[in-house]
PDB file of C-alpha atoms in Angstrom:
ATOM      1  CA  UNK S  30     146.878 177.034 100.656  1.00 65.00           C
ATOM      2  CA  UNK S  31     144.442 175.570 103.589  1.00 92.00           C
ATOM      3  CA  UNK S  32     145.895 172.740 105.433  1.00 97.00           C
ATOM      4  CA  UNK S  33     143.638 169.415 105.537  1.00 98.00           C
ATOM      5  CA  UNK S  34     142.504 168.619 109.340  1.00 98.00           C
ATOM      6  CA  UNK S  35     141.950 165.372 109.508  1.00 98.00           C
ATOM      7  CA  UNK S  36     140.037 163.578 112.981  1.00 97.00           C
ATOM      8  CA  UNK S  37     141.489 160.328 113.878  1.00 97.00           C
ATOM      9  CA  UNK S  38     139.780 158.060 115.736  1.00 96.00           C
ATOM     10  CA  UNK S  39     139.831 154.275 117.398  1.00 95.00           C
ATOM     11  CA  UNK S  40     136.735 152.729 117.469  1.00 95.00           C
ATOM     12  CA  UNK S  41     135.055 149.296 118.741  1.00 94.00           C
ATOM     13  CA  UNK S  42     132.340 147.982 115.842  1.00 96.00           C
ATOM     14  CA  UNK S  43     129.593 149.314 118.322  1.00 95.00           C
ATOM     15  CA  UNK S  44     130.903 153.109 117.968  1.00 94.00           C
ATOM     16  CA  UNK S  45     132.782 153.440 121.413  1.00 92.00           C
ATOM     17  CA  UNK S  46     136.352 155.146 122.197  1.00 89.00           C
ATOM     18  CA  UNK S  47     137.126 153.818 125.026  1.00 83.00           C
ATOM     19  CA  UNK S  48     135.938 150.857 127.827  1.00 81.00           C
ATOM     20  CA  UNK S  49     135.513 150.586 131.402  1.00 78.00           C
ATOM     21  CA  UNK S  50     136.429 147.124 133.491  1.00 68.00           C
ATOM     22  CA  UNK S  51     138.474 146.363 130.635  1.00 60.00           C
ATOM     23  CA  UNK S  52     139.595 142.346 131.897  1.00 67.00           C
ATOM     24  CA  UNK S  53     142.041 141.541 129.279  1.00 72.00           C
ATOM     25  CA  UNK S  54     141.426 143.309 126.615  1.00 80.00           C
ATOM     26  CA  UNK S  55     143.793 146.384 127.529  1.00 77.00           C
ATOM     27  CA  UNK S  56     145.058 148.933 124.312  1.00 79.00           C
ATOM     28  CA  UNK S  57     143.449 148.840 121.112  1.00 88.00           C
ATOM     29  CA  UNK S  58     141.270 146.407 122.568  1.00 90.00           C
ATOM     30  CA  UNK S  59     144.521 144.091 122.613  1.00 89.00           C
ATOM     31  CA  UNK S  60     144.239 143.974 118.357  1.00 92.00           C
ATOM     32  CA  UNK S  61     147.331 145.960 117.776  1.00 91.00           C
ATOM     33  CA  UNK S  62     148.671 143.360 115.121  1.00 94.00           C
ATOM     34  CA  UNK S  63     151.753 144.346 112.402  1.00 96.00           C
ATOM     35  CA  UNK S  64     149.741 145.892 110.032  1.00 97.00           C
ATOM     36  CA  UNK S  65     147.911 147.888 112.253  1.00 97.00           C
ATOM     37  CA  UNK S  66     151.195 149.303 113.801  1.00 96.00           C
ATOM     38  CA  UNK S  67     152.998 149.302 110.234  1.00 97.00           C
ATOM     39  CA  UNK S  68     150.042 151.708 109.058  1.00 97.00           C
ATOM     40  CA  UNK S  69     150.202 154.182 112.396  1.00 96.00           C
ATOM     41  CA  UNK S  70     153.764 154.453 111.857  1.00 96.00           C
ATOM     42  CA  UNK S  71     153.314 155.381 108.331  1.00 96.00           C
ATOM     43  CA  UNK S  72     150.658 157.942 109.215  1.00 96.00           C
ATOM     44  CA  UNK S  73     152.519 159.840 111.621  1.00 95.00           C
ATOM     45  CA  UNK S  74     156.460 159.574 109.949  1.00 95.00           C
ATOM     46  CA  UNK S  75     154.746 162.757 107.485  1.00 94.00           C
ATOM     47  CA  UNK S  76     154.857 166.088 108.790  1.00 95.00           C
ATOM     48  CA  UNK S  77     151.632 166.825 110.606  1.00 97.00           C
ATOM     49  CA  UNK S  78     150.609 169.441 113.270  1.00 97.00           C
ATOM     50  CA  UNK S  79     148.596 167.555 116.176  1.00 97.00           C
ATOM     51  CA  UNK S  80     145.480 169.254 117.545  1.00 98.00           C
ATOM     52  CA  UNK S  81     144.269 168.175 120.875  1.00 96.00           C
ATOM     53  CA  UNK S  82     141.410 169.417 123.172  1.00 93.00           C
ATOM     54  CA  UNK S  83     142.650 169.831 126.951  1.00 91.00           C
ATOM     55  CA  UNK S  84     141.090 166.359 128.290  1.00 89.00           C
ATOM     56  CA  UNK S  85     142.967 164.134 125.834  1.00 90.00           C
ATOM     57  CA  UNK S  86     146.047 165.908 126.302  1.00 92.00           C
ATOM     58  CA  UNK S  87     146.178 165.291 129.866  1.00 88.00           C
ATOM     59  CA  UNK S  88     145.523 161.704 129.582  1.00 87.00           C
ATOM     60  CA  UNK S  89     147.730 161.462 126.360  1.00 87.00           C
ATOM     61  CA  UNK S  90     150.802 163.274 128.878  1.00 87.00           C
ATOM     62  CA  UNK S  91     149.609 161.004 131.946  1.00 82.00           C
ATOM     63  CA  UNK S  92     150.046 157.935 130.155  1.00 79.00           C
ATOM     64  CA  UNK S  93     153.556 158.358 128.281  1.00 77.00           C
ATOM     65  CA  UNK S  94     154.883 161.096 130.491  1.00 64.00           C
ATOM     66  CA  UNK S  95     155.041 158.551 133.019  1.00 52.00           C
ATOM     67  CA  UNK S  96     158.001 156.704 134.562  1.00 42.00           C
ATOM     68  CA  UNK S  97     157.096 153.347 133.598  1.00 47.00           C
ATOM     69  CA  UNK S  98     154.601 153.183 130.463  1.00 51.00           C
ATOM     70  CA  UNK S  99     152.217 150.476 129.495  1.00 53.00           C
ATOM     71  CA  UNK S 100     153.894 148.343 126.936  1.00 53.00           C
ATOM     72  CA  UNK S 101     151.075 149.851 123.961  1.00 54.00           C
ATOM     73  CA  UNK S 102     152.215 153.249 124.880  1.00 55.00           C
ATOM     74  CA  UNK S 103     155.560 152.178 123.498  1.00 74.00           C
ATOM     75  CA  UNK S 104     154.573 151.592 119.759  1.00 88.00           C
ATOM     76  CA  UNK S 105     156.342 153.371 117.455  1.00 90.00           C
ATOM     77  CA  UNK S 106     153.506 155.395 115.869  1.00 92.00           C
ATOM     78  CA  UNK S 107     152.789 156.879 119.236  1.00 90.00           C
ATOM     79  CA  UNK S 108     156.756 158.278 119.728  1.00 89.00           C
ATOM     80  CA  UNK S 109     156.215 159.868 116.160  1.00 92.00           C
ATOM     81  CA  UNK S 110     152.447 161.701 117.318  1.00 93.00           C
ATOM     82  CA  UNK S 111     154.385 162.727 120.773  1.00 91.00           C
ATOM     83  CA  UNK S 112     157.394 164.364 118.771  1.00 91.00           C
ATOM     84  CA  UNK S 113     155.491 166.404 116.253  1.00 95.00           C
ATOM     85  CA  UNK S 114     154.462 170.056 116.982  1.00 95.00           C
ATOM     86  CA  UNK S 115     150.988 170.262 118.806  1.00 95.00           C
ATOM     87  CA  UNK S 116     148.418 172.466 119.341  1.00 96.00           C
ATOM     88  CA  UNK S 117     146.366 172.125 122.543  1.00 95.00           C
ATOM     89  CA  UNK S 118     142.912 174.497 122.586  1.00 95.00           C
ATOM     90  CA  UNK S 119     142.828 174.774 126.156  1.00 93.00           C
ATOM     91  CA  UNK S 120     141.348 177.371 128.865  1.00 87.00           C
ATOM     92  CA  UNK S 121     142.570 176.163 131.930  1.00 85.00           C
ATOM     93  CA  UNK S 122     146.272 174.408 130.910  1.00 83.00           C
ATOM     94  CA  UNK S 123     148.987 176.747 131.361  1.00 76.00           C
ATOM     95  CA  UNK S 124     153.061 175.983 130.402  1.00 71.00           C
ATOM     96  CA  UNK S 125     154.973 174.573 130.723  1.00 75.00           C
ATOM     97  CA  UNK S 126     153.699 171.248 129.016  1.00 83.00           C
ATOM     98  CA  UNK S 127     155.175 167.528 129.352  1.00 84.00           C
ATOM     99  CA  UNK S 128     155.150 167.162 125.785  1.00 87.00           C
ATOM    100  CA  UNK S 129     158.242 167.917 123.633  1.00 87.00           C
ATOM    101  CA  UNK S 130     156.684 170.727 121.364  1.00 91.00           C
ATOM    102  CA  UNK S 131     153.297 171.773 122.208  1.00 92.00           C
ATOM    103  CA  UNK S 132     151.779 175.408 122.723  1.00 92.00           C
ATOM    104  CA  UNK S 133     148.191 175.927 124.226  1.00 92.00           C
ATOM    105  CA  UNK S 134     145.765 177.952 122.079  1.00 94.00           C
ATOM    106  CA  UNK S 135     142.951 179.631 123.718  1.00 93.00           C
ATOM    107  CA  UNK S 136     139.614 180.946 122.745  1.00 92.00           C
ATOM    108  CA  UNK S 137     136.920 178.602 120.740  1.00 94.00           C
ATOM    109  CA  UNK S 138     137.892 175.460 119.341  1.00 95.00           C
ATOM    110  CA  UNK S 139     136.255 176.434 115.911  1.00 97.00           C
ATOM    111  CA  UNK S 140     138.584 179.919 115.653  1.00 97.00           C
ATOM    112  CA  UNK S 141     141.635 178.437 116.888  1.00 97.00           C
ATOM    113  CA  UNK S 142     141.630 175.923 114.229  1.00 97.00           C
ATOM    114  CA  UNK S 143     140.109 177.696 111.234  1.00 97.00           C
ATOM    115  CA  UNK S 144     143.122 179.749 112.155  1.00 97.00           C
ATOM    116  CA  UNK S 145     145.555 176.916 112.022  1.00 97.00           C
ATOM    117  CA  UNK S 146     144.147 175.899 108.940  1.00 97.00           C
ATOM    118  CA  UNK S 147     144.912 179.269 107.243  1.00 96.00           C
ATOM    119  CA  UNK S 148     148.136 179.488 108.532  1.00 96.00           C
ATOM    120  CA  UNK S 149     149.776 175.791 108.556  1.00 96.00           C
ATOM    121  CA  UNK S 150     152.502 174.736 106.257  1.00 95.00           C
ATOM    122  CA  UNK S 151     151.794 170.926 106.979  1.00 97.00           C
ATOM    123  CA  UNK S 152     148.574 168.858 107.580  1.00 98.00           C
ATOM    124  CA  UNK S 153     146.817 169.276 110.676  1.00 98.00           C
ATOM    125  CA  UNK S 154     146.009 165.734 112.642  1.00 98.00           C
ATOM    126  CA  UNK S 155     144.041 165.088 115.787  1.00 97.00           C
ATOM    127  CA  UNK S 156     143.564 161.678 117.576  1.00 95.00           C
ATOM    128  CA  UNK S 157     140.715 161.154 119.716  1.00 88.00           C
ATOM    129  CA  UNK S 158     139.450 164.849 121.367  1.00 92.00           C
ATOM    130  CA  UNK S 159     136.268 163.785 120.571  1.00 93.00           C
ATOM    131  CA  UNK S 160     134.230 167.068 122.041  1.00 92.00           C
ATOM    132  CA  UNK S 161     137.022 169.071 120.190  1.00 95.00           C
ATOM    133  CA  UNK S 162     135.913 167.079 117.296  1.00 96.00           C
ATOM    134  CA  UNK S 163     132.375 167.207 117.394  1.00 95.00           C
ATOM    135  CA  UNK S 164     132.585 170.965 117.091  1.00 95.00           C
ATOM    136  CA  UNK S 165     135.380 171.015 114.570  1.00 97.00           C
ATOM    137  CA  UNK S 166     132.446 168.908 112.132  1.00 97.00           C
ATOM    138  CA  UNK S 167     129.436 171.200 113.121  1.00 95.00           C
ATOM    139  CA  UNK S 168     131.367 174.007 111.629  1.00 96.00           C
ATOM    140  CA  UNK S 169     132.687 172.076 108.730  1.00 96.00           C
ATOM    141  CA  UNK S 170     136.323 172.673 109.600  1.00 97.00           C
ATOM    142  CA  UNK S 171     137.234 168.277 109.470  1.00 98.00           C
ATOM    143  CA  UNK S 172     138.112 167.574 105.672  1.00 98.00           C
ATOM    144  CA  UNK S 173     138.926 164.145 106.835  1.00 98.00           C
ATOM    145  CA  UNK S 174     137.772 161.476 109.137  1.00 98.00           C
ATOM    146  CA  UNK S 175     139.865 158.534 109.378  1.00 98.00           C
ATOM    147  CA  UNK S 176     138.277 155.588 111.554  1.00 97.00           C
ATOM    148  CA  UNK S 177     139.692 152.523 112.830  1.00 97.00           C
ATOM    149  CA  UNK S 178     137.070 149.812 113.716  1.00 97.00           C
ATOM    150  CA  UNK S 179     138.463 147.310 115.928  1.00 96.00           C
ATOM    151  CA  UNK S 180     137.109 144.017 115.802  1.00 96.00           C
ATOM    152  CA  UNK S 181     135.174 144.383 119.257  1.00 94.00           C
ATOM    153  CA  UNK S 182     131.461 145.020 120.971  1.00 94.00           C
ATOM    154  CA  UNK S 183     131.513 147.038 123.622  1.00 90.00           C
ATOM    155  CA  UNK S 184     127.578 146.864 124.414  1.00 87.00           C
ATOM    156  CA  UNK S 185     128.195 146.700 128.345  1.00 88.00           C
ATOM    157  CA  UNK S 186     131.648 148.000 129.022  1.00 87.00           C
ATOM    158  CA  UNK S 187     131.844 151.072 126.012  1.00 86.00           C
ATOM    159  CA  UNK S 188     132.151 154.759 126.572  1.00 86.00           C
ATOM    160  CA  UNK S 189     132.434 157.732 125.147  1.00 87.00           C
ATOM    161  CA  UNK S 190     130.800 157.198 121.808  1.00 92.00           C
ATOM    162  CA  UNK S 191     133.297 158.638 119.435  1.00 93.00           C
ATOM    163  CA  UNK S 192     130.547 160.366 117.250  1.00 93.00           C
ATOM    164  CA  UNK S 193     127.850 161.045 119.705  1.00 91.00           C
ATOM    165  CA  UNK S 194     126.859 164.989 119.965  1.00 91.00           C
ATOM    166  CA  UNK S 195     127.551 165.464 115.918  1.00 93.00           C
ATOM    167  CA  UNK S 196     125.939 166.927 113.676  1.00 93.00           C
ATOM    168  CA  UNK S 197     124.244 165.047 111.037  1.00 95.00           C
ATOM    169  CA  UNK S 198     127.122 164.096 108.132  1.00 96.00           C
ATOM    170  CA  UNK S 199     126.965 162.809 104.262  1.00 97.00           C
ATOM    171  CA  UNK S 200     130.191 160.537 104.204  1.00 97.00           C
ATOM    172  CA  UNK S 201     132.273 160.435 101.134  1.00 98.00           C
ATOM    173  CA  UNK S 202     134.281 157.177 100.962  1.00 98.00           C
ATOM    174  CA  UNK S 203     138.052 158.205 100.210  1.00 98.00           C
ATOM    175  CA  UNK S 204     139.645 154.868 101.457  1.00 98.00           C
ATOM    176  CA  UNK S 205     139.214 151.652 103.086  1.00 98.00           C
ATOM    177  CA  UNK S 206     141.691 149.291 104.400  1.00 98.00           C
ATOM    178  CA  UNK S 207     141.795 145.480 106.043  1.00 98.00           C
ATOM    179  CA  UNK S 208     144.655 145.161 108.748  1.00 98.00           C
ATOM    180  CA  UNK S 209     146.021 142.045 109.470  1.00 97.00           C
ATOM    181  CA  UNK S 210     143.008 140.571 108.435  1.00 97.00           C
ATOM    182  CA  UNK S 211     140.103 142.222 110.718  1.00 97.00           C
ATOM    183  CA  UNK S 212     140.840 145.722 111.859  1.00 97.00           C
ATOM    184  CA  UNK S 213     138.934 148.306 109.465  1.00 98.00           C
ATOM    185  CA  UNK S 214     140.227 151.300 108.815  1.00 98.00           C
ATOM    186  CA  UNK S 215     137.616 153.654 106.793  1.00 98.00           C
ATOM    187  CA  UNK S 216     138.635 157.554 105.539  1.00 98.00           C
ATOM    188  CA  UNK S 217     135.827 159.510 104.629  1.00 98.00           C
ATOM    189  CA  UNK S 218     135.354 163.376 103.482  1.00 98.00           C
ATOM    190  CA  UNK S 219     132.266 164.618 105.703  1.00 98.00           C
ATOM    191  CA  UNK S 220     129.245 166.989 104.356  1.00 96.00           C
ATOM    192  CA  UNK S 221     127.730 168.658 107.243  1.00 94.00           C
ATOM    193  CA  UNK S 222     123.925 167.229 106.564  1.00 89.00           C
ATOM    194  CA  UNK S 223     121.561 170.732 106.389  1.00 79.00           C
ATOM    195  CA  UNK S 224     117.625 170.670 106.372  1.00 67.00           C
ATOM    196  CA  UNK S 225     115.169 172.256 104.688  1.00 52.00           C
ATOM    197  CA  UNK S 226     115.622 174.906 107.731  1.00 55.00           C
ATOM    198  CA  UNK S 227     118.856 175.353 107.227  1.00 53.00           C
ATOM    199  CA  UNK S 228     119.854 173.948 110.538  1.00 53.00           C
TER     200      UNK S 228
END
């Protein structure tokens, strides 16, 4: 059986990943309420295989390998993601890794995990890698995306646009979910959108 990938991704309403100059707003945009953390915890106690592209993995390894971590590095959702098995695609990381159970994978993103999908026994999960990503849905490898909208514009201080660079997709509504009362958190099945071309 072919193990569901599904891309997991944090979003502000305006379709950015990340901030710069961030004043107070800090992790998760500073919206990480009970719910929220309740339903990350959930999602990540299951068995899953984590998939990261080489950039997220080294900031994911500078942020919680460090000595002293930011307080939102600590929530418990993000100690259950660090301590399941991961694959990193990766040309230029070599072992050994600062993460408890991770093994790099080289070669094309798209090979890697088609491979992964044939030959996982549990679910395959990736948060953020959003170049990774973007590839993963061109080829129609992502049976899942799972976004969080966080309550937040990020018109002046967004970037990295979490679906910029993808290819056209048909969205099939699977789920939909309020968090403690204004975080949004939408699962869809994507169609890769084809023209009359083909392309």
């Amino acid at each position: 059986m072919t193990a569901t990938y599904t891309y997991d991704v944090f979003t502000s309403l305006d379709g950015f990943g990340s901030f710069r100059a961030p004043g107070d707003w800090g992790g998760y945009w500073g919206k990480q309420g009970p719910e929220l953390l309740e339903r990350r915890r959930a999602l990540y106690a299951a068995p899953t295989r984590m998939v990261f592209g080489a950039t997220t993995f080294r900031e994911f390894v500078a942020m919680l390998g460090a000595a002293t971590v930011p307080s939102e590095a600590l929530d418990a959702w993000v100690g259950l993601m660090r301590a399941q098995p991961a694959t990193v695609v990766s040309s230029s990381l070599t072992g050994p890794l600062d993460w408890p159970d991770a093994t790099v994978a080289t070669g094309a993103a798209v090979d890697v995990v088609a491979r992964l999908k044939e030959e996982s026994d549990v679910p395959l999960r990736s948060h953020g890698s959003l170049s990774l990503n973007r590839a993963l849905l061109a080829a129609g490898l992502v049976d899942r995306v799972q976004v969080t909208v966080f309550p937040v514009v990020t018109g002046v201080t967004g970037t990295d646009p979490v679906l910029g660079g993808a290819p056209d997709l048909d969205l099939d509504l699977l789920d939909s979910r309020v968090l403690d009362g204004r975080t949004l958190e939408l699962t869809y099945r994507p169609h890769v959108r084809r023209t009359a071309t083909g392309r």
